[in-house]
PDB file of C-alpha atoms in Angstrom:
ATOM      1  CA  MET A  22       8.461   4.590   0.437  1.00  0.00           C
ATOM      2  CA  ALA A  23       6.579   3.881   3.657  1.00  0.00           C
ATOM      3  CA  GLN A  24       6.963   5.871   6.866  1.00  0.00           C
ATOM      4  CA  PHE A  25       8.495   3.971   9.790  1.00  0.00           C
ATOM      5  CA  ILE A  26       7.156   5.087  13.180  1.00  0.00           C
ATOM      6  CA  LYS A  27       8.152   3.916  16.643  1.00  0.00           C
ATOM      7  CA  ILE A  28       5.209   3.676  19.083  1.00  0.00           C
ATOM      8  CA  TYR A  29       5.519   2.300  22.615  1.00  0.00           C
ATOM      9  CA  GLU A  30       2.717   0.006  23.718  1.00  0.00           C
ATOM     10  CA  ASN A  31       2.727   1.096  27.363  1.00  0.00           C
ATOM     11  CA  ASN A  32       2.225   4.737  26.375  1.00  0.00           C
ATOM     12  CA  PRO A  33       1.176   5.241  22.737  1.00  0.00           C
ATOM     13  CA  ASN A  34       2.154   8.711  21.547  1.00  0.00           C
ATOM     14  CA  GLU A  35      -0.938  10.722  20.553  1.00  0.00           C
ATOM     15  CA  ALA A  36       0.720  12.503  17.633  1.00  0.00           C
ATOM     16  CA  ALA A  37       2.035   9.209  16.242  1.00  0.00           C
ATOM     17  CA  ILE A  38      -1.413   7.583  16.590  1.00  0.00           C
ATOM     18  CA  ALA A  39      -2.979  10.588  14.820  1.00  0.00           C
ATOM     19  CA  LYS A  40      -0.493  10.171  11.948  1.00  0.00           C
ATOM     20  CA  VAL A  41      -1.457   6.486  11.575  1.00  0.00           C
ATOM     21  CA  VAL A  42      -5.177   7.347  11.667  1.00  0.00           C
ATOM     22  CA  LYS A  43      -4.702  10.026   8.981  1.00  0.00           C
ATOM     23  CA  THR A  44      -2.842   7.502   6.798  1.00  0.00           C
ATOM     24  CA  LEU A  45      -5.741   5.052   7.153  1.00  0.00           C
ATOM     25  CA  ARG A  46      -8.373   7.745   6.458  1.00  0.00           C
ATOM     26  CA  ASP A  47      -6.443   8.743   3.331  1.00  0.00           C
ATOM     27  CA  GLY A  48      -6.696   5.174   2.043  1.00  0.00           C
ATOM     28  CA  GLY A  49      -3.238   4.060   3.125  1.00  0.00           C
ATOM     29  CA  LEU A  50      -2.069   0.583   4.130  1.00  0.00           C
ATOM     30  CA  VAL A  51      -0.527   0.180   7.573  1.00  0.00           C
ATOM     31  CA  ILE A  52       1.469  -2.621   9.219  1.00  0.00           C
ATOM     32  CA  TYR A  53       0.915  -2.677  12.971  1.00  0.00           C
ATOM     33  CA  PRO A  54       1.570  -4.829  16.048  1.00  0.00           C
ATOM     34  CA  THR A  55      -1.096  -6.981  17.711  1.00  0.00           C
ATOM     35  CA  ASP A  56      -0.956  -9.370  20.667  1.00  0.00           C
ATOM     36  CA  THR A  57       0.138 -12.079  18.194  1.00  0.00           C
ATOM     37  CA  VAL A  58       1.853 -11.457  14.854  1.00  0.00           C
ATOM     38  CA  TYR A  59       2.185  -8.181  12.969  1.00  0.00           C
ATOM     39  CA  GLY A  60      -0.833  -7.378  10.796  1.00  0.00           C
ATOM     40  CA  LEU A  61      -1.475  -5.525   7.548  1.00  0.00           C
ATOM     41  CA  GLY A  62      -4.608  -3.416   7.556  1.00  0.00           C
ATOM     42  CA  CYS A  63      -6.647  -0.572   6.132  1.00  0.00           C
ATOM     43  CA  ASP A  64      -9.825   1.383   6.849  1.00  0.00           C
ATOM     44  CA  ILE A  65     -12.803  -0.965   6.436  1.00  0.00           C
ATOM     45  CA  THR A  66     -14.710   1.759   4.547  1.00  0.00           C
ATOM     46  CA  ASN A  67     -12.077   2.356   1.843  1.00  0.00           C
ATOM     47  CA  THR A  68     -12.635   0.211  -1.262  1.00  0.00           C
ATOM     48  CA  LYS A  69      -9.372   1.160  -3.012  1.00  0.00           C
ATOM     49  CA  ALA A  70      -7.345   0.258   0.076  1.00  0.00           C
ATOM     50  CA  LEU A  71      -9.178  -3.068   0.415  1.00  0.00           C
ATOM     51  CA  GLU A  72      -8.401  -3.835  -3.235  1.00  0.00           C
ATOM     52  CA  ARG A  73      -4.722  -3.057  -2.665  1.00  0.00           C
ATOM     53  CA  ILE A  74      -4.524  -5.531   0.232  1.00  0.00           C
ATOM     54  CA  ALA A  75      -6.287  -8.224  -1.816  1.00  0.00           C
ATOM     55  CA  LYS A  76      -3.831  -7.627  -4.673  1.00  0.00           C
ATOM     56  CA  ILE A  77      -0.830  -7.924  -2.316  1.00  0.00           C
ATOM     57  CA  LYS A  78      -2.256 -11.187  -0.970  1.00  0.00           C
ATOM     58  CA  GLY A  79      -2.925 -12.429  -4.506  1.00  0.00           C
ATOM     59  CA  ILE A  80      -6.639 -13.023  -3.962  1.00  0.00           C
ATOM     60  CA  LYS A  81      -9.922 -11.595  -5.233  1.00  0.00           C
ATOM     61  CA  LEU A  82     -11.448  -9.167  -2.745  1.00  0.00           C
ATOM     62  CA  ASP A  83     -14.801 -10.957  -2.575  1.00  0.00           C
ATOM     63  CA  LYS A  84     -12.995 -14.231  -1.773  1.00  0.00           C
ATOM     64  CA  ALA A  85     -10.804 -12.725   0.954  1.00  0.00           C
ATOM     65  CA  ASN A  86     -11.150 -13.904   4.546  1.00  0.00           C
ATOM     66  CA  PHE A  87      -9.967 -10.756   6.268  1.00  0.00           C
ATOM     67  CA  SER A  88     -10.781 -10.211   9.907  1.00  0.00           C
ATOM     68  CA  PHE A  89     -12.027  -6.952  11.397  1.00  0.00           C
ATOM     69  CA  ILE A  90     -10.134  -5.395  14.282  1.00  0.00           C
ATOM     70  CA  CYS A  91     -12.597  -3.718  16.650  1.00  0.00           C
ATOM     71  CA  HIS A  92     -11.872  -1.491  19.626  1.00  0.00           C
ATOM     72  CA  ASP A  93     -14.166  -3.394  21.973  1.00  0.00           C
ATOM     73  CA  LEU A  94     -17.284  -5.555  22.066  1.00  0.00           C
ATOM     74  CA  SER A  95     -19.609  -2.593  21.537  1.00  0.00           C
ATOM     75  CA  ASN A  96     -18.300  -2.360  17.943  1.00  0.00           C
ATOM     76  CA  LEU A  97     -19.520  -5.859  17.171  1.00  0.00           C
ATOM     77  CA  SER A  98     -23.205  -5.018  16.754  1.00  0.00           C
ATOM     78  CA  ASP A  99     -22.260  -2.802  13.770  1.00  0.00           C
ATOM     79  CA  TYR A 100     -21.345  -5.843  11.659  1.00  0.00           C
ATOM     80  CA  VAL A 101     -22.544  -8.943  13.508  1.00  0.00           C
ATOM     81  CA  LYS A 102     -26.052 -10.344  13.938  1.00  0.00           C
ATOM     82  CA  GLN A 103     -27.400 -10.275  17.462  1.00  0.00           C
ATOM     83  CA  ILE A 104     -25.462 -12.789  19.513  1.00  0.00           C
ATOM     84  CA  ASP A 105     -26.908 -14.996  22.219  1.00  0.00           C
ATOM     85  CA  THR A 106     -25.868 -14.902  25.868  1.00  0.00           C
ATOM     86  CA  PRO A 107     -23.544 -17.973  25.845  1.00  0.00           C
ATOM     87  CA  THR A 108     -21.646 -16.551  22.842  1.00  0.00           C
ATOM     88  CA  PHE A 109     -21.425 -13.131  24.457  1.00  0.00           C
ATOM     89  CA  LYS A 110     -20.018 -14.697  27.634  1.00  0.00           C
ATOM     90  CA  ILE A 111     -17.261 -16.424  25.642  1.00  0.00           C
ATOM     91  CA  LEU A 112     -16.374 -13.145  23.916  1.00  0.00           C
ATOM     92  CA  LYS A 113     -16.384 -11.263  27.217  1.00  0.00           C
ATOM     93  CA  ARG A 114     -14.018 -13.816  28.798  1.00  0.00           C
ATOM     94  CA  ALA A 115     -11.655 -13.973  25.832  1.00  0.00           C
ATOM     95  CA  LEU A 116     -11.404 -10.379  24.652  1.00  0.00           C
ATOM     96  CA  PRO A 117      -9.264  -8.427  24.400  1.00  0.00           C
ATOM     97  CA  GLY A 118      -7.017 -11.367  23.610  1.00  0.00           C
ATOM     98  CA  PRO A 119      -5.247 -13.445  20.933  1.00  0.00           C
ATOM     99  CA  TYR A 120      -8.396 -14.877  19.348  1.00  0.00           C
ATOM    100  CA  THR A 121     -10.261 -14.476  16.059  1.00  0.00           C
ATOM    101  CA  PHE A 122     -13.954 -15.266  16.460  1.00  0.00           C
ATOM    102  CA  ILE A 123     -16.055 -16.146  13.441  1.00  0.00           C
ATOM    103  CA  LEU A 124     -19.568 -14.752  13.884  1.00  0.00           C
ATOM    104  CA  PRO A 125     -22.649 -14.384  11.645  1.00  0.00           C
ATOM    105  CA  GLY A 126     -22.400 -11.137   9.663  1.00  0.00           C
ATOM    106  CA  ASN A 127     -25.302  -8.699   9.327  1.00  0.00           C
ATOM    107  CA  ASN A 128     -26.476  -6.398   6.524  1.00  0.00           C
ATOM    108  CA  ASN A 129     -24.154  -3.568   7.548  1.00  0.00           C
ATOM    109  CA  LEU A 130     -21.060  -5.315   6.188  1.00  0.00           C
ATOM    110  CA  PRO A 131     -19.224  -3.153   3.640  1.00  0.00           C
ATOM    111  CA  LYS A 132     -20.391  -3.852   0.089  1.00  0.00           C
ATOM    112  CA  GLU A 133     -17.166  -5.743  -0.675  1.00  0.00           C
ATOM    113  CA  PHE A 134     -18.152  -8.378   1.914  1.00  0.00           C
ATOM    114  CA  LYS A 135     -21.906  -8.534   1.267  1.00  0.00           C
ATOM    115  CA  LYS A 136     -21.673 -12.093  -0.077  1.00  0.00           C
ATOM    116  CA  LYS A 137     -20.219 -13.319   3.202  1.00  0.00           C
ATOM    117  CA  THR A 138     -22.445 -14.912   5.804  1.00  0.00           C
ATOM    118  CA  THR A 139     -19.780 -14.775   8.530  1.00  0.00           C
ATOM    119  CA  VAL A 140     -17.070 -12.362   9.625  1.00  0.00           C
ATOM    120  CA  GLY A 141     -13.886 -12.808  11.673  1.00  0.00           C
ATOM    121  CA  ILE A 142     -13.644 -10.416  14.624  1.00  0.00           C
ATOM    122  CA  ARG A 143     -10.476  -9.505  16.542  1.00  0.00           C
ATOM    123  CA  VAL A 144     -10.040  -7.352  19.661  1.00  0.00           C
ATOM    124  CA  PRO A 145      -6.289  -7.739  20.265  1.00  0.00           C
ATOM    125  CA  ASN A 146      -4.766  -7.103  23.673  1.00  0.00           C
ATOM    126  CA  ASN A 147      -2.453  -4.414  22.293  1.00  0.00           C
ATOM    127  CA  SER A 148      -2.974  -0.769  23.207  1.00  0.00           C
ATOM    128  CA  ILE A 149      -1.377   0.583  20.001  1.00  0.00           C
ATOM    129  CA  VAL A 150      -3.805  -0.994  17.557  1.00  0.00           C
ATOM    130  CA  LEU A 151      -6.797  -0.545  19.899  1.00  0.00           C
ATOM    131  CA  GLU A 152      -6.051   3.179  20.178  1.00  0.00           C
ATOM    132  CA  ILE A 153      -5.747   3.452  16.382  1.00  0.00           C
ATOM    133  CA  VAL A 154      -9.142   1.787  15.860  1.00  0.00           C
ATOM    134  CA  LYS A 155     -10.704   3.918  18.605  1.00  0.00           C
ATOM    135  CA  GLN A 156      -9.442   7.178  17.054  1.00  0.00           C
ATOM    136  CA  LEU A 157     -10.370   6.032  13.531  1.00  0.00           C
ATOM    137  CA  GLY A 158     -13.951   5.437  14.668  1.00  0.00           C
ATOM    138  CA  ASN A 159     -14.505   2.178  12.800  1.00  0.00           C
ATOM    139  CA  PRO A 160     -12.766  -1.201  12.477  1.00  0.00           C
ATOM    140  CA  ILE A 161      -9.759  -1.868  10.326  1.00  0.00           C
ATOM    141  CA  VAL A 162      -9.617  -4.843   8.009  1.00  0.00           C
ATOM    142  CA  SER A 163      -6.718  -7.036   8.970  1.00  0.00           C
ATOM    143  CA  THR A 164      -4.613  -9.868   7.609  1.00  0.00           C
ATOM    144  CA  SER A 165      -1.425 -11.412   8.988  1.00  0.00           C
ATOM    145  CA  ILE A 166       1.819 -10.749   7.175  1.00  0.00           C
ATOM    146  CA  ARG A 167       3.357 -14.105   6.473  1.00  0.00           C
ATOM    147  CA  ASP A 168       6.903 -14.910   5.533  1.00  0.00           C
ATOM    148  CA  GLU A 169       7.960 -17.026   2.573  1.00  0.00           C
ATOM    149  CA  ASP A 170      10.504 -18.677   4.846  1.00  0.00           C
ATOM    150  CA  ASP A 171       9.579 -22.306   5.527  1.00  0.00           C
ATOM    151  CA  VAL A 172      11.131 -22.266   8.980  1.00  0.00           C
ATOM    152  CA  ILE A 173       9.804 -18.962  10.284  1.00  0.00           C
ATOM    153  CA  GLU A 174       6.206 -18.406   9.307  1.00  0.00           C
ATOM    154  CA  TYR A 175       6.016 -14.846  10.640  1.00  0.00           C
ATOM    155  CA  THR A 176       8.675 -12.129  10.775  1.00  0.00           C
ATOM    156  CA  THR A 177       8.894 -10.694  14.306  1.00  0.00           C
ATOM    157  CA  ASP A 178      11.449  -7.889  13.852  1.00  0.00           C
ATOM    158  CA  PRO A 179       9.777  -4.586  12.805  1.00  0.00           C
ATOM    159  CA  GLU A 180      12.933  -3.387  11.022  1.00  0.00           C
ATOM    160  CA  LEU A 181      13.005  -6.500   8.849  1.00  0.00           C
ATOM    161  CA  ILE A 182       9.270  -6.099   8.218  1.00  0.00           C
ATOM    162  CA  PHE A 183       9.880  -2.495   7.116  1.00  0.00           C
ATOM    163  CA  GLU A 184      12.737  -3.575   4.848  1.00  0.00           C
ATOM    164  CA  LYS A 185      10.504  -6.092   3.116  1.00  0.00           C
ATOM    165  CA  TRP A 186       7.259  -4.105   2.926  1.00  0.00           C
ATOM    166  CA  GLN A 187       8.416  -0.476   2.567  1.00  0.00           C
ATOM    167  CA  ASN A 188       7.451  -0.257  -1.107  1.00  0.00           C
ATOM    168  CA  LEU A 189       4.105  -2.015  -0.741  1.00  0.00           C
ATOM    169  CA  VAL A 190       2.534  -0.132   2.166  1.00  0.00           C
ATOM    170  CA  ASP A 191       2.323   3.483   3.385  1.00  0.00           C
ATOM    171  CA  LEU A 192       3.312   3.142   7.029  1.00  0.00           C
ATOM    172  CA  VAL A 193       4.978   0.547   9.263  1.00  0.00           C
ATOM    173  CA  ILE A 194       4.705   0.809  13.054  1.00  0.00           C
ATOM    174  CA  ASP A 195       7.599  -0.360  15.165  1.00  0.00           C
ATOM    175  CA  GLY A 196       5.797  -1.551  18.281  1.00  0.00           C
ATOM    176  CA  GLY A 197       8.615  -3.820  19.419  1.00  0.00           C
ATOM    177  CA  TYR A 198       9.192  -7.444  18.518  1.00  0.00           C
ATOM    178  CA  GLY A 199       6.047  -9.328  17.492  1.00  0.00           C
ATOM    179  CA  ASP A 200       5.095 -12.893  18.261  1.00  0.00           C
ATOM    180  CA  ASN A 201       5.488 -15.720  15.755  1.00  0.00           C
ATOM    181  CA  VAL A 202       2.280 -17.561  16.662  1.00  0.00           C
ATOM    182  CA  GLY A 203      -1.012 -16.487  15.087  1.00  0.00           C
ATOM    183  CA  SER A 204      -4.323 -16.087  16.898  1.00  0.00           C
ATOM    184  CA  SER A 205      -6.554 -19.036  17.715  1.00  0.00           C
ATOM    185  CA  ILE A 206      -9.515 -19.048  15.321  1.00  0.00           C
ATOM    186  CA  ILE A 207     -12.825 -20.123  16.840  1.00  0.00           C
ATOM    187  CA  ASP A 208     -16.059 -20.436  14.898  1.00  0.00           C
ATOM    188  CA  LEU A 209     -19.022 -19.254  16.970  1.00  0.00           C
ATOM    189  CA  SER A 210     -21.460 -19.034  14.060  1.00  0.00           C
ATOM    190  CA  GLY A 211     -23.095 -22.436  14.734  1.00  0.00           C
ATOM    191  CA  ASP A 212     -24.635 -24.170  17.723  1.00  0.00           C
ATOM    192  CA  GLU A 213     -21.289 -25.207  19.260  1.00  0.00           C
ATOM    193  CA  PRO A 214     -17.906 -23.438  19.286  1.00  0.00           C
ATOM    194  CA  ILE A 215     -15.506 -25.043  16.787  1.00  0.00           C
ATOM    195  CA  VAL A 216     -11.735 -24.479  16.932  1.00  0.00           C
ATOM    196  CA  ILE A 217     -10.590 -23.860  13.349  1.00  0.00           C
ATOM    197  CA  ARG A 218      -6.945 -23.138  14.198  1.00  0.00           C
ATOM    198  CA  GLU A 219      -5.152 -23.591  17.472  1.00  0.00           C
ATOM    199  CA  GLY A 220      -2.832 -20.642  17.902  1.00  0.00           C
ATOM    200  CA  LYS A 221      -1.939 -18.371  20.770  1.00  0.00           C
ATOM    201  CA  GLY A 222      -4.395 -18.198  23.681  1.00  0.00           C
ATOM    202  CA  ASP A 223      -5.852 -20.584  26.223  1.00  0.00           C
ATOM    203  CA  LEU A 224      -8.641 -22.582  24.584  1.00  0.00           C
ATOM    204  CA  SER A 225     -10.056 -23.786  27.925  1.00  0.00           C
ATOM    205  CA  ILE A 226     -11.938 -20.462  28.205  1.00  0.00           C
ATOM    206  CA  ILE A 227     -14.135 -21.593  25.330  1.00  0.00           C
TER     207      ILE A 227
END
């Protein structure tokens, strides 16, 4: 059964963060808060963990459109081709924030994603997940946890999330109530920004 850990966003506890990071390093799956909905993630470098997430989502790993949660913009160059100044300005204005940006991937993508020409990048405005990624030292692969409920697309209560996911993952963070609106997805891989999904976040900054 998964561990259930309370972490406060305004002052993330170092020992609790270290426990989450160890779980990720050991190949575990973690559910964590973001600035939008709760996410399910693992260490980007762990193939077995990536396969577990794909299995939970019912998709083949090489077909999965997971996004990468980075600590800040300096992480981007690890996985993204060199970006031009207008694109960088958009990212600088928007991040950290409730956006997923689709950018051209480079040759450093983990082998599981080598076939992909683009990658979704997130830098959420949430100190818990940013601190986890910072301490881990590399991005985590992320996917939203959806609800089967037709009325409520995303569960916002961490205790209910734990109840539902405790036998599928290794650790659930209680970071307070989540939002029930996903991130806005913006494709910056072409000549002009294209809004793929309008979610949380002011799109006028694009």
